[in-house]
Short mmCIF file of C-alpha atoms and ligand atoms in Angstrom, two decimals:
data_model
loop_
_atom_site.label_atom_id
_atom_site.label_comp_id
_atom_site.label_asym_id
_atom_site.label_seq_id
_atom_site.Cartn_x
_atom_site.Cartn_y
_atom_site.Cartn_z
CA MET A 197 2.11 127.70 -84.85
CA ASN A 198 -1.35 128.87 -83.84
CA CYS A 199 -2.39 132.05 -82.04
CA ARG A 200 -2.20 131.66 -78.25
CA PHE A 201 -5.52 133.45 -77.87
CA CYS A 202 -7.79 132.74 -80.83
CA THR A 203 -5.92 129.67 -82.27
CA THR A 204 -5.78 131.09 -85.83
CA GLU A 205 -2.83 129.69 -87.77
CA LEU A 206 0.05 132.17 -87.86
CA ASN A 207 1.91 132.80 -91.12
CA ASP A 208 2.66 136.52 -90.91
CA VAL A 209 6.09 137.46 -89.54
CA PHE A 210 6.15 140.71 -87.56
CA ILE A 211 9.92 140.62 -87.12
CA ASP A 212 12.71 138.03 -87.28
CA LEU A 213 15.69 138.97 -85.09
CA GLY A 214 17.66 135.84 -85.92
CA ASN A 215 19.06 133.59 -83.19
CA ALA A 216 19.74 134.94 -79.73
CA PRO A 217 20.52 133.60 -76.24
CA ALA A 218 18.02 134.13 -73.39
CA SER A 219 18.58 137.82 -72.73
CA ASN A 220 19.05 137.50 -68.97
CA SER A 221 21.57 134.68 -69.12
CA PHE A 222 24.59 136.65 -67.97
CA LEU A 223 27.76 134.59 -68.09
CA ALA A 224 30.30 134.04 -65.35
CA LYS A 225 33.94 134.14 -66.48
CA GLU A 226 34.25 130.31 -66.47
CA ALA A 227 31.20 130.07 -68.74
CA LEU A 228 32.99 131.95 -71.53
CA ASN A 229 34.72 128.67 -72.39
CA GLU A 230 31.42 126.82 -72.67
CA PRO A 231 29.03 126.67 -75.63
CA GLU A 232 26.01 128.96 -75.46
CA THR A 233 22.46 128.06 -76.40
CA PHE A 234 20.77 130.28 -78.94
CA TYR A 235 17.05 130.29 -79.71
CA PRO A 236 15.29 131.70 -82.75
CA LEU A 237 13.68 135.06 -82.01
CA LYS A 238 10.85 135.36 -84.46
CA VAL A 239 7.59 137.17 -83.79
CA HIS A 240 4.29 136.62 -85.57
CA THR A 241 1.15 138.70 -85.98
CA CYS A 242 -2.25 137.03 -85.69
CA PRO A 243 -4.33 138.22 -88.66
CA ASN A 244 -7.53 137.63 -86.68
CA CYS A 245 -7.05 139.12 -83.17
CA PHE A 246 -3.76 141.04 -83.86
CA LEU A 247 -1.99 139.44 -80.93
CA VAL A 248 1.71 139.86 -81.75
CA GLN A 249 3.51 136.87 -80.27
CA VAL A 250 6.85 135.10 -80.06
CA ASP A 251 7.17 131.35 -80.31
CA GLU A 252 7.78 129.55 -77.04
CA TYR A 253 11.26 128.04 -77.42
CA LYS A 254 12.23 127.69 -73.84
CA LYS A 255 10.21 126.66 -70.83
CA SER A 256 9.57 129.64 -68.60
CA ASP A 257 10.87 127.86 -65.48
CA ALA A 258 14.25 127.60 -67.20
CA ILE A 259 14.27 131.31 -67.96
CA PHE A 260 13.15 132.46 -64.51
CA ASP A 261 15.58 130.27 -62.62
CA SER A 262 17.37 131.20 -59.41
CA ASN A 263 20.09 133.01 -61.35
CA TYR A 264 17.54 135.50 -62.60
CA VAL A 265 19.02 138.81 -61.70
CA TYR A 266 16.50 141.59 -62.17
CA PHE A 267 15.77 143.50 -58.96
CA SER A 268 13.18 146.24 -59.53
CA SER A 269 14.47 148.34 -56.64
CA TYR A 270 17.69 149.17 -58.49
CA SER A 271 15.84 151.74 -60.57
CA THR A 272 14.98 154.89 -58.65
CA SER A 273 12.56 156.14 -61.30
CA TRP A 274 10.71 152.82 -61.20
CA LEU A 275 10.42 153.09 -57.41
CA ALA A 276 9.00 156.60 -57.78
CA HIS A 277 6.53 155.23 -60.32
CA ALA A 278 5.46 152.51 -57.85
CA ARG A 279 5.00 155.01 -55.04
CA ALA A 280 2.90 157.32 -57.24
CA TYR A 281 0.75 154.35 -58.31
CA VAL A 282 0.02 153.42 -54.68
CA GLU A 283 -0.96 157.02 -53.87
CA LYS A 284 -3.27 157.09 -56.87
CA MET A 285 -4.96 153.79 -56.02
CA GLN A 286 -5.47 154.92 -52.42
CA GLU A 287 -7.05 158.16 -53.55
CA ARG A 288 -9.37 156.42 -55.99
CA PHE A 289 -10.29 153.17 -54.23
CA ARG A 290 -9.37 153.75 -50.56
CA TYR A 291 -8.07 150.40 -49.39
CA THR A 292 -8.02 149.70 -45.65
CA THR A 293 -6.58 147.26 -43.11
CA ASP A 294 -9.41 144.88 -44.16
CA SER A 295 -8.37 144.88 -47.83
CA LEU A 296 -5.93 142.61 -49.60
CA VAL A 297 -3.64 143.85 -52.34
CA VAL A 298 -2.08 141.09 -54.43
CA GLU A 299 0.68 141.77 -56.91
CA ILE A 300 1.65 139.23 -59.57
CA ALA A 301 5.37 139.36 -60.35
CA SER A 302 5.96 141.33 -57.17
CA ASN A 303 9.73 141.00 -57.56
CA ASP A 304 11.61 142.32 -54.51
CA GLY A 305 8.55 144.04 -53.00
CA TYR A 306 9.44 147.36 -54.72
CA LEU A 307 5.73 148.30 -54.95
CA LEU A 308 3.89 146.39 -52.23
CA GLN A 309 6.16 147.97 -49.62
CA TYR A 310 4.26 151.25 -50.12
CA PHE A 311 0.89 149.59 -49.38
CA LYS A 312 2.46 147.89 -46.37
CA GLU A 313 3.63 151.29 -45.11
CA ARG A 314 -0.07 152.20 -44.95
CA ASN A 315 -0.89 148.99 -43.03
CA ILE A 316 -2.80 147.51 -45.96
CA PRO A 317 -2.36 143.71 -46.12
CA VAL A 318 -0.35 142.60 -49.13
CA LEU A 319 0.65 139.39 -50.84
CA GLY A 320 3.18 138.98 -53.61
CA VAL A 321 3.27 136.24 -56.21
CA GLU A 322 6.78 135.85 -57.55
CA PRO A 323 8.38 132.90 -59.34
CA THR A 324 11.99 133.79 -58.54
CA ALA A 325 13.07 132.78 -55.06
CA ASN A 326 15.91 135.27 -54.64
CA THR A 327 13.80 138.34 -55.40
CA ALA A 328 11.01 136.97 -53.16
CA ALA A 329 13.59 136.62 -50.37
CA ALA A 330 14.52 140.29 -50.84
CA ALA A 331 10.80 141.15 -50.55
CA ALA A 332 10.56 139.21 -47.27
CA GLU A 333 13.30 141.43 -45.88
CA LYS A 334 11.00 144.40 -46.53
CA GLY A 335 8.19 142.57 -44.71
CA VAL A 336 6.38 141.72 -47.95
CA PRO A 337 5.23 138.07 -47.96
CA SER A 338 5.33 136.22 -51.31
CA VAL A 339 4.13 132.96 -52.74
CA VAL A 340 7.03 131.64 -54.83
CA ASP A 341 5.17 130.29 -57.83
CA PHE A 342 3.92 131.00 -61.33
CA PHE A 343 0.49 132.59 -61.58
CA GLY A 344 -2.40 131.04 -63.48
CA VAL A 345 -5.70 129.23 -62.91
CA ARG A 346 -4.07 126.51 -60.75
CA LEU A 347 -2.47 128.93 -58.25
CA ALA A 348 -5.50 131.27 -58.27
CA ARG A 349 -7.79 128.38 -57.25
CA GLN A 350 -5.40 127.45 -54.46
CA LEU A 351 -5.15 131.02 -53.12
CA ALA A 352 -8.91 131.58 -53.41
CA ALA A 353 -9.50 128.37 -51.42
CA GLU A 354 -7.18 129.76 -48.71
CA GLY A 355 -9.36 132.90 -48.51
CA LYS A 356 -6.80 135.11 -50.27
CA LYS A 357 -9.02 136.82 -52.85
CA ALA A 358 -7.89 140.28 -53.88
CA ASP A 359 -9.55 143.68 -53.57
CA LEU A 360 -6.81 145.02 -55.78
CA LEU A 361 -4.97 142.64 -58.08
CA LEU A 362 -2.11 144.19 -59.97
CA GLY A 363 0.68 143.23 -62.28
CA ASN A 364 3.24 145.49 -63.88
CA ASN A 365 5.16 144.23 -66.89
CA VAL A 366 3.99 140.68 -66.43
CA LEU A 367 1.09 140.30 -68.89
CA ALA A 368 3.47 140.32 -71.84
CA HIS A 369 5.82 137.87 -70.10
CA VAL A 370 3.43 134.97 -69.57
CA PRO A 371 3.52 132.10 -72.07
CA ASP A 372 -0.16 131.25 -71.57
CA ILE A 373 -1.97 134.58 -71.43
CA VAL A 374 -5.40 132.91 -71.50
CA ASP A 375 -4.63 130.84 -68.37
CA PHE A 376 -3.11 133.90 -66.68
CA VAL A 377 -6.14 136.14 -67.25
CA GLY A 378 -8.41 133.22 -66.30
CA GLY A 379 -6.54 133.03 -62.98
CA MET A 380 -7.16 136.72 -62.33
CA LYS A 381 -10.90 136.19 -62.81
CA ILE A 382 -10.77 133.53 -60.06
CA LEU A 383 -8.63 135.50 -57.59
CA LEU A 384 -10.57 138.79 -57.84
CA LYS A 385 -13.19 139.62 -55.18
CA GLU A 386 -16.72 140.40 -56.42
CA GLN A 387 -16.13 144.14 -56.51
CA GLY A 388 -12.37 143.98 -56.82
CA VAL A 389 -10.24 145.87 -59.31
CA ILE A 390 -7.44 144.61 -61.54
CA THR A 391 -4.78 146.96 -62.87
CA MET A 392 -2.12 145.83 -65.31
CA GLU A 393 0.64 147.81 -66.93
CA PHE A 394 2.32 146.66 -70.11
CA PRO A 395 4.24 148.28 -72.97
CA HIS A 396 1.84 149.48 -75.65
CA LEU A 397 2.37 147.81 -79.03
CA MET A 398 1.50 151.10 -80.72
CA GLN A 399 4.58 152.74 -79.14
CA LEU A 400 6.77 149.76 -80.04
CA VAL A 401 5.86 150.07 -83.72
CA ASP A 402 5.78 153.87 -83.92
CA ASN A 403 9.13 154.30 -82.10
CA ASN A 404 11.12 151.35 -83.51
CA GLN A 405 11.40 149.68 -80.10
CA PHE A 406 12.35 146.29 -81.54
CA ASP A 407 14.89 145.83 -78.73
CA THR A 408 12.03 145.25 -76.30
CA ILE A 409 11.55 141.92 -78.06
CA TYR A 410 13.19 139.00 -76.27
CA HIS A 411 12.35 135.41 -75.40
CA GLU A 412 10.98 136.19 -71.95
CA HIS A 413 8.44 138.46 -73.60
CA PHE A 414 5.75 136.35 -75.23
CA SER A 415 3.17 138.93 -76.31
CA TYR A 416 3.13 142.47 -77.63
CA LEU A 417 -0.21 143.97 -76.83
CA SER A 418 -2.61 146.52 -78.22
CA PHE A 419 -5.54 147.73 -76.13
CA HIS A 420 -7.87 146.21 -78.69
CA THR A 421 -6.37 142.72 -78.28
CA VAL A 422 -6.15 142.87 -74.47
CA LYS A 423 -9.80 143.89 -74.30
CA GLN A 424 -10.77 140.79 -76.28
CA ILE A 425 -8.66 138.51 -74.05
CA PHE A 426 -10.14 139.94 -70.85
CA GLU A 427 -13.69 139.76 -72.19
CA ALA A 428 -13.22 136.11 -73.07
CA ALA A 429 -12.35 135.50 -69.37
CA GLY A 430 -15.46 137.34 -68.10
CA LEU A 431 -13.62 140.55 -67.21
CA GLU A 432 -14.48 144.04 -68.42
CA LEU A 433 -12.05 146.93 -68.92
CA PHE A 434 -13.53 150.07 -67.38
CA ASP A 435 -10.65 152.52 -67.67
CA VAL A 436 -7.23 152.94 -69.28
CA GLU A 437 -4.35 155.38 -69.01
CA GLU A 438 -1.43 155.97 -71.35
CA LEU A 439 1.84 156.13 -69.38
CA THR A 440 5.36 157.15 -70.38
CA THR A 441 7.06 154.18 -68.64
CA HIS A 442 9.01 151.64 -70.72
CA GLY A 443 8.77 153.81 -73.82
CA GLY A 444 4.99 154.11 -73.57
CA SER A 445 2.79 151.74 -71.58
CA LEU A 446 -0.88 151.24 -70.88
CA ARG A 447 -2.40 150.89 -67.45
CA ILE A 448 -5.69 149.07 -67.78
CA TYR A 449 -8.40 148.77 -65.13
CA ALA A 450 -10.60 145.67 -65.14
CA LYS A 451 -13.49 144.32 -63.07
CA HIS A 452 -15.86 141.38 -63.18
CA LYS A 453 -18.30 141.68 -66.08
CA GLU A 454 -21.06 141.03 -63.50
CA ASP A 455 -19.99 143.95 -61.26
CA PRO A 456 -22.35 146.93 -61.93
CA THR A 457 -20.65 149.30 -59.46
CA ARG A 458 -18.06 150.74 -61.85
CA PRO A 459 -19.20 152.32 -65.11
CA VAL A 460 -16.98 152.10 -68.19
CA GLY A 461 -15.18 155.44 -68.63
CA PRO A 462 -14.82 157.39 -71.89
CA GLN A 463 -11.07 156.63 -72.17
CA VAL A 464 -11.86 153.07 -73.23
CA ALA A 465 -13.70 154.00 -76.42
CA ALA A 466 -11.25 156.85 -77.11
CA LEU A 467 -8.20 154.58 -77.09
CA LEU A 468 -9.92 151.92 -79.19
CA GLN A 469 -10.66 154.63 -81.73
CA LYS A 470 -7.07 155.92 -81.64
CA GLU A 471 -5.70 152.42 -82.34
CA LYS A 472 -8.16 151.97 -85.17
CA GLU A 473 -7.12 155.28 -86.74
CA LYS A 474 -3.46 154.20 -86.52
CA GLY A 475 -4.34 151.17 -88.61
CA MET A 476 -3.84 148.60 -85.86
CA LEU A 477 -6.87 146.60 -87.01
CA GLU A 478 -5.28 145.93 -90.39
CA MET A 479 -2.25 143.82 -91.32
CA PRO A 480 -0.18 146.46 -93.22
CA TYR A 481 0.46 148.24 -89.90
CA TYR A 482 2.47 145.22 -88.75
CA SER A 483 4.26 144.24 -91.93
CA ASN A 484 6.98 146.90 -92.37
CA PHE A 485 8.58 146.61 -88.94
CA GLN A 486 11.54 144.49 -90.04
CA GLY A 487 12.81 147.28 -92.28
CA LYS A 488 12.66 149.80 -89.44
CA ALA A 489 14.82 147.56 -87.23
CA PHE A 490 17.34 147.01 -90.03
CA ALA A 491 17.70 150.79 -90.47
CA ILE A 492 18.72 151.08 -86.81
CA LYS A 493 21.21 148.22 -87.14
CA LYS A 494 22.92 150.04 -90.01
CA GLN A 495 23.03 153.33 -88.07
CA LEU A 496 24.50 151.80 -84.92
CA LEU A 497 27.13 149.73 -86.73
CA GLN A 498 28.15 152.70 -88.84
CA PHE A 499 28.53 154.83 -85.71
CA LEU A 500 30.63 152.22 -83.87
CA LEU A 501 32.89 151.61 -86.87
CA ASP A 502 33.35 155.35 -87.38
CA GLN A 503 34.41 155.79 -83.75
CA GLN A 504 36.77 152.83 -83.95
CA LYS A 505 38.40 154.37 -87.03
CA ALA A 506 38.70 157.76 -85.33
CA GLY A 507 40.38 156.17 -82.30
CA LYS A 508 37.46 156.97 -79.98
CA THR A 509 36.23 154.64 -77.24
CA VAL A 510 32.66 153.55 -76.61
CA ALA A 511 31.27 152.03 -73.41
CA ALA A 512 27.67 151.14 -72.65
CA TYR A 513 25.43 151.69 -69.66
CA GLY A 514 22.66 149.41 -68.37
CA ALA A 515 22.95 145.65 -68.87
CA ALA A 516 19.21 145.31 -69.45
CA ALA A 517 17.49 142.67 -71.55
CA LYS A 518 16.72 145.20 -74.27
CA GLY A 519 20.43 145.97 -74.61
CA ASN A 520 21.14 142.32 -75.34
CA THR A 521 18.52 142.24 -78.09
CA LEU A 522 19.97 145.36 -79.68
CA LEU A 523 23.62 144.25 -79.49
CA ASN A 524 22.94 140.72 -80.67
CA TYR A 525 20.69 141.71 -83.55
CA CYS A 526 23.28 144.27 -84.63
CA GLY A 527 26.12 141.76 -84.20
CA VAL A 528 28.09 143.97 -81.81
CA LYS A 529 30.81 142.25 -79.75
CA ASN A 530 33.35 143.32 -77.13
CA ASP A 531 35.75 144.61 -79.78
CA LEU A 532 33.43 147.54 -80.53
CA ILE A 533 32.13 148.21 -77.00
CA GLY A 534 34.72 147.76 -74.23
CA PHE A 535 32.44 147.29 -71.23
CA VAL A 536 28.96 147.91 -69.90
CA VAL A 537 28.32 149.56 -66.55
CA ASP A 538 25.45 148.34 -64.38
CA ALA A 539 24.45 149.34 -60.85
CA ASN A 540 23.19 145.85 -60.02
CA PRO A 541 25.94 143.95 -58.15
CA TYR A 542 24.43 140.61 -59.27
CA LYS A 543 25.33 141.47 -62.87
CA GLN A 544 28.77 142.91 -62.19
CA ASP A 545 31.82 140.78 -63.01
CA LYS A 546 29.69 138.80 -65.43
CA TYR A 547 29.50 139.01 -69.23
CA LEU A 548 26.61 139.80 -71.55
CA PRO A 549 25.39 136.69 -73.37
CA ALA A 550 26.67 136.30 -76.94
CA SER A 551 28.48 139.66 -77.15
CA HIS A 552 30.68 138.78 -74.12
CA ILE A 553 30.95 142.44 -73.15
CA PRO A 554 32.07 142.56 -69.49
CA VAL A 555 29.64 144.09 -66.94
CA VAL A 556 31.45 146.35 -64.50
CA ASN A 557 30.62 148.84 -61.76
CA GLU A 558 30.57 152.58 -62.28
CA ASP A 559 34.13 153.14 -61.04
CA GLN A 560 35.37 151.64 -64.30
CA LEU A 561 33.64 154.43 -66.23
CA LYS A 562 35.39 157.10 -64.19
CA THR A 563 38.78 155.43 -64.73
CA ALA A 564 38.41 154.62 -68.43
CA LYS A 565 36.76 157.96 -69.40
CA PRO A 566 35.26 156.68 -72.68
CA ASP A 567 34.42 159.21 -75.43
CA PHE A 568 30.89 157.83 -75.75
CA VAL A 569 28.46 156.11 -73.41
CA LEU A 570 25.75 154.17 -75.23
CA ILE A 571 22.66 154.11 -73.00
CA LEU A 572 21.02 150.73 -73.59
CA PRO A 573 17.84 151.19 -71.46
CA TRP A 574 16.75 154.30 -73.40
CA ASN A 575 13.53 154.38 -71.35
CA LEU A 576 15.68 155.47 -68.36
CA LYS A 577 17.76 157.90 -70.44
CA GLU A 578 16.95 161.04 -68.44
CA GLU A 579 17.73 159.38 -65.10
CA ILE A 580 20.99 157.91 -66.40
CA MET A 581 22.18 161.11 -68.06
CA LYS A 582 21.66 162.97 -64.79
CA GLN A 583 23.49 160.30 -62.83
CA LEU A 584 26.43 160.24 -65.26
CA ALA A 585 26.52 163.99 -65.97
CA TYR A 586 30.21 163.97 -64.94
CA ILE A 587 31.26 162.37 -68.25
CA LYS A 588 31.00 165.92 -69.64
CA ASP A 589 34.13 166.69 -67.55
CA TRP A 590 36.14 164.74 -70.11
CA ASN A 591 33.89 165.79 -73.02
CA GLY A 592 32.12 162.44 -73.02
CA GLN A 593 28.88 162.15 -74.98
CA PHE A 594 25.75 160.07 -74.53
CA VAL A 595 24.40 157.94 -77.35
CA THR A 596 21.01 156.26 -77.77
CA ALA A 597 20.13 153.99 -80.69
CA ILE A 598 16.33 153.96 -80.42
CA PRO A 599 14.09 155.37 -81.98
CA SER A 600 17.05 156.50 -84.12
CA LEU A 601 20.74 157.11 -83.40
CA GLN A 602 21.27 160.22 -81.33
CA THR A 603 24.29 161.71 -79.53
CA THR A 604 23.96 164.24 -76.71
ZN1 ZN B 966 -5.33 135.48 -82.60
#
């Protein structure tokens, strides 16, 4: 396999999580009698550009099929994040009724709805038809398609170039990052701005976030590497912010290299320096990650076995993709965790892939009163602990496995 960006041959393994099913392939009851398809989940580091990348085992149109069940609007903290972003962009760039805001991977219109509220024209690009349909109900129009050079040319020809082109948690999900960034170059107006948010590889390594690795996630990105990829497409990064979302993300700001109207801010050089000081421009930084993941596996299994022995019950909360990576890598099945609660009705009454843990609604938690609730989406820990504070009524405790096992 060669690097998706610089084509260097890849021989350095960042982490090998064994074989796992596609993390969003929730199973209906009938499907429990069928065989399941597992794909290797092995991630490499490019020794030249430091792009950390997973092999492409499954075509992305098979992963993002109509059964895809992630609706952004089910997370209240994510909605608040989207609203705050829109306020910030309006304050800084002042879009009007003559502007066009385009979001790639616009999902159910969770973010564009706030631009629409201000009468700013919006367009979503979203490959999953059922989330795009939910966006239409909010009055957010979407093109149901995958983004890249082909679609960008088509939209540009239709006069749909963007003043603001944004994408949150999509850059890491695209199989062909070079084609994707090339498409953004085409769709951006002369003085337009691109913002992208993606989990920062530095946080993944420093905080043992190996569970954010799954097949739908093709790249794990440092600022250094993203800057190189954007520059190769004729785009320049002029600002960057470090965010707390998804365990630590970056929000980058890009413009055409030819656009002189926006000077490059001091945050750009500062973050490049920070990454360099961390060692992210040298291979040893990437080579001890496997051991960190194995340490968490041992902690979680020990905890679950101890509770089993003591006659205590453990349930989980949040049937997110990262939970599936964690449970499958650790080899946890439905005999150690009885059920997982999720607020999304599209996931309820289904089963997690491989572990076959049933997904239920919150009522089940109140009836079963488990001794421990393992919070799988640890990035939403505060929100979930507040929402489920009532488990303290029966002396229930919260557990998180990442960055290390913790009970609260
Ligand atoms: Zn490379």
